[in-house]
Amino acid sequence: DSGVTQTPKHLITATGQRVTLRCSPRSGDLSVYWYQQSLDQGLQFLIQYYNGEERAKGNILERFSAQQFPDLHSELNLSSLELGDSALYFCASSVRDNGNTIYFGEGSWLTVV
Amino acid sequence: QQQVKQSPQSLIVQKGGISIINCAYENTAFDYFPWYQQFPGKGPALLIAIRPDVSEKKEGRFTISFNKSAKQFSLHIMDSQPGDSATYFCAARSRSGGSNYKLTFGKGTLLTVNP
């Protein structure tokens, strides 16, 4: 158990809908990362937050947004969902923002039908 | 473009054999190279990592070999066991601005170790 908690584990929703994925980082970790994993694209970095502030953006679509709250948990919001958004979404956390050792949660499986 | 190219996509090895997974990169600004192991239904977990100032790092049966001039690094799993069957990702760290860094992952290698 990495200590990173993600909810929900599985989610099925229809195209055009909006979902929110939630992440609780390991105790003491200030940095939260979101990744999308699909068969054809592998692990794609979406966005990073550090102590409530956005630090880096990767291949995140404009329909997606995220935030990190004062208690350090994070949420990834996915809107106007398309079939191609079906993927495994991982949250990861680390103590610092140096990307040395990041700990992944078990992911949230999103299926868009 | 910051990319890490990983090969092979899949690998089948007999128990006791050596598993070798290779990665190549272009960006010379990468400064840290971790390998992650992912079992089905789980998130990736850090396995072993190396910095570019050393050519090899060994931890138990797992060894990273790093060739800075060729911009390549590889993971060797000695005496491969069925319990090593997993997907392995190489990654490379780069600075994304200020004191911030990000990891770029390879596409993964599905390793199957047959008993």
Tab-separated table of N, CA, C and O in Angstrom, chain B residues 41-85:
chain	number	residue	atom	x	y	z
B	41	GLY	N	-3.836	-4.182	-11.583
B	41	GLY	CA	-4.723	-3.632	-10.576
B	41	GLY	C	-4.064	-2.725	-9.565
B	41	GLY	O	-4.702	-2.248	-8.628
B	42	LYS	N	-2.788	-2.489	-9.746
B	42	LYS	CA	-2.037	-1.652	-8.814
B	42	LYS	C	-1.423	-0.474	-9.549
B	42	LYS	O	-1.299	-0.470	-10.770
B	43	GLY	N	-1.016	0.526	-8.786
B	43	GLY	CA	-0.307	1.625	-9.386
B	43	GLY	C	1.169	1.292	-9.528
B	43	GLY	O	1.677	0.390	-8.867
B	44	PRO	N	1.872	2.008	-10.390
B	44	PRO	CA	3.319	1.783	-10.517
B	44	PRO	C	4.035	2.069	-9.202
B	44	PRO	O	3.634	2.969	-8.454
B	45	ALA	N	5.069	1.314	-8.938
B	45	ALA	CA	5.859	1.496	-7.719
B	45	ALA	C	7.326	1.598	-8.098
B	45	ALA	O	7.811	0.853	-8.955
B	46	LEU	N	8.022	2.523	-7.455
B	46	LEU	CA	9.441	2.712	-7.745
B	46	LEU	C	10.221	1.443	-7.435
B	46	LEU	O	10.115	0.882	-6.346
B	47	LEU	N	11.022	1.012	-8.414
B	47	LEU	CA	11.798	-0.212	-8.271
B	47	LEU	C	13.266	0.097	-7.999
B	47	LEU	O	13.868	-0.389	-7.043
B	48	ILE	N	13.841	0.898	-8.841
B	48	ILE	CA	15.260	1.248	-8.756
B	48	ILE	C	15.470	2.485	-9.605
B	48	ILE	O	14.713	2.722	-10.550
B	49	ALA	N	16.484	3.266	-9.265
B	49	ALA	CA	16.721	4.494	-10.024
B	49	ALA	C	18.221	4.759	-10.117
B	49	ALA	O	19.007	4.269	-9.288
B	50	ILE	N	18.605	5.559	-11.105
B	50	ILE	CA	20.021	5.868	-11.307
B	50	ILE	C	20.169	7.318	-11.735
B	50	ILE	O	19.254	7.895	-12.353
B	51	ARG	N	21.286	7.910	-11.387
B	51	ARG	CA	21.630	9.250	-11.862
B	51	ARG	C	22.675	9.103	-12.955
B	51	ARG	O	23.426	8.133	-12.971
B	52	PRO	N	22.774	10.058	-13.873
B	52	PRO	CA	23.639	9.897	-15.043
B	52	PRO	C	25.133	9.960	-14.748
B	52	PRO	O	25.931	9.766	-15.661
B	53	ASP	N	25.517	10.207	-13.497
B	53	ASP	CA	26.946	10.258	-13.191
B	53	ASP	C	27.511	8.883	-12.830
B	53	ASP	O	28.699	8.748	-12.556
B	54	VAL	N	26.658	7.851	-12.839
B	54	VAL	CA	27.126	6.485	-12.622
B	54	VAL	C	26.680	5.617	-13.787
B	54	VAL	O	25.703	5.924	-14.458
B	55	SER	N	27.419	4.544	-14.028
B	55	SER	CA	27.106	3.710	-15.184
B	55	SER	C	26.281	2.477	-14.826
B	55	SER	O	25.715	1.830	-15.706
B	56	GLU	N	26.248	2.163	-13.547
B	56	GLU	CA	25.501	0.977	-13.145
B	56	GLU	C	25.055	1.086	-11.705
B	56	GLU	O	25.752	1.627	-10.858
B	57	LYS	N	23.871	0.554	-11.448
B	57	LYS	CA	23.373	0.488	-10.076
B	57	LYS	C	22.687	-0.844	-9.908
B	57	LYS	O	21.869	-1.243	-10.737
B	58	LYS	N	23.019	-1.513	-8.806
B	58	LYS	CA	22.465	-2.833	-8.577
B	58	LYS	C	21.746	-2.868	-7.243
B	58	LYS	O	22.259	-2.407	-6.236
B	59	GLU	N	20.566	-3.476	-7.251
B	59	GLU	CA	19.826	-3.695	-6.014
B	59	GLU	C	19.225	-5.092	-6.094
B	59	GLU	O	18.249	-5.342	-6.802
B	60	GLY	N	19.875	-6.019	-5.397
B	60	GLY	CA	19.418	-7.399	-5.439
B	60	GLY	C	19.546	-7.964	-6.844
B	60	GLY	O	20.615	-7.902	-7.455
B	61	ARG	N	18.449	-8.475	-7.371
B	61	ARG	CA	18.486	-9.060	-8.718
B	61	ARG	C	18.288	-8.032	-9.815
B	61	ARG	O	18.320	-8.372	-11.010
B	62	PHE	N	18.066	-6.789	-9.443
B	62	PHE	CA	17.761	-5.730	-10.413
B	62	PHE	C	18.983	-4.826	-10.610
B	62	PHE	O	19.567	-4.349	-9.637
B	63	THR	N	19.337	-4.598	-11.858
B	63	THR	CA	20.471	-3.747	-12.195
B	63	THR	C	20.064	-2.772	-13.287
B	63	THR	O	19.426	-3.170	-14.263
B	64	ILE	N	20.439	-1.497	-13.107
B	64	ILE	CA	20.301	-0.522	-14.182
B	64	ILE	C	21.687	-0.300	-14.771
B	64	ILE	O	22.648	-0.025	-14.046
B	65	SER	N	21.762	-0.379	-16.090
B	65	SER	CA	22.972	-0.009	-16.804
B	65	SER	C	22.695	1.285	-17.541
B	65	SER	O	21.650	1.418	-18.191
B	66	PHE	N	23.609	2.242	-17.437
B	66	PHE	CA	23.384	3.564	-18.018
B	66	PHE	C	24.530	3.945	-18.935
B	66	PHE	O	25.702	3.874	-18.537
B	67	ASN	N	24.202	4.307	-20.160
B	67	ASN	CA	25.197	4.723	-21.140
B	67	ASN	C	24.887	6.160	-21.533
B	67	ASN	O	24.036	6.414	-22.384
B	68	LYS	N	25.595	7.092	-20.908
B	68	LYS	CA	25.292	8.508	-21.117
B	68	LYS	C	25.557	8.944	-22.553
B	68	LYS	O	24.776	9.689	-23.145
B	69	SER	N	26.658	8.480	-23.128
B	69	SER	CA	27.007	8.911	-24.487
B	69	SER	C	25.993	8.422	-25.511
B	69	SER	O	25.676	9.109	-26.480
B	70	ALA	N	25.475	7.233	-25.285
B	70	ALA	CA	24.485	6.675	-26.200
B	70	ALA	C	23.068	7.102	-25.842
B	70	ALA	O	22.127	6.831	-26.604
B	71	LYS	N	22.920	7.752	-24.712
B	71	LYS	CA	21.606	8.169	-24.214
B	71	LYS	C	20.659	6.986	-24.126
B	71	LYS	O	19.527	7.005	-24.644
B	72	GLN	N	21.172	5.935	-23.484
B	72	GLN	CA	20.387	4.720	-23.313
B	72	GLN	C	20.566	4.202	-21.889
B	72	GLN	O	21.625	4.380	-21.280
B	73	PHE	N	19.533	3.557	-21.394
B	73	PHE	CA	19.654	2.879	-20.119
B	73	PHE	C	18.762	1.652	-20.147
B	73	PHE	O	17.795	1.588	-20.917
B	74	SER	N	19.144	0.667	-19.351
B	74	SER	CA	18.419	-0.594	-19.404
B	74	SER	C	18.266	-1.189	-18.015
B	74	SER	O	19.052	-0.913	-17.111
B	75	LEU	N	17.242	-1.997	-17.899
B	75	LEU	CA	16.974	-2.723	-16.660
B	75	LEU	C	17.258	-4.193	-16.921
B	75	LEU	O	16.755	-4.767	-17.902
B	76	HIS	N	18.073	-4.785	-16.054
B	76	HIS	CA	18.364	-6.208	-16.127
B	76	HIS	C	17.791	-6.872	-14.879
B	76	HIS	O	18.069	-6.421	-13.761
B	77	ILE	N	17.017	-7.905	-15.101
B	77	ILE	CA	16.498	-8.682	-13.977
B	77	ILE	C	17.152	-10.054	-14.051
B	77	ILE	O	16.901	-10.834	-14.982
B	78	MET	N	18.018	-10.317	-13.098
B	78	MET	CA	18.716	-11.600	-13.062
B	78	MET	C	17.848	-12.642	-12.377
B	78	MET	O	17.005	-12.309	-11.529
B	79	ASP	N	18.062	-13.914	-12.764
B	79	ASP	CA	17.315	-15.009	-12.135
B	79	ASP	C	15.827	-14.652	-12.056
B	79	ASP	O	15.220	-14.662	-10.983
B	80	SER	N	15.247	-14.324	-13.183
B	80	SER	CA	13.856	-13.875	-13.224
B	80	SER	C	12.922	-14.930	-12.616
B	80	SER	O	13.101	-16.132	-12.832
B	81	GLN	N	11.953	-14.443	-11.874
B	81	GLN	CA	10.997	-15.299	-11.177
B	81	GLN	C	9.571	-14.997	-11.649
B	81	GLN	O	9.279	-13.864	-12.060
B	82	PRO	N	8.685	-15.980	-11.554
B	82	PRO	CA	7.288	-15.717	-11.946
B	82	PRO	C	6.691	-14.507	-11.221
B	82	PRO	O	5.866	-13.795	-11.794
B	83	GLY	N	7.116	-14.259	-10.006
B	83	GLY	CA	6.631	-13.107	-9.254
B	83	GLY	C	7.102	-11.778	-9.815
B	83	GLY	O	6.601	-10.722	-9.418
B	84	ASP	N	8.055	-11.813	-10.743
B	84	ASP	CA	8.510	-10.583	-11.401
B	84	ASP	C	7.599	-10.196	-12.553
B	84	ASP	O	7.772	-9.119	-13.143
B	85	SER	N	6.687	-11.078	-12.916
B	85	SER	CA	5.769	-10.805	-14.015
B	85	SER	C	4.958	-9.556	-13.696
B	85	SER	O	4.214	-9.513	-12.706
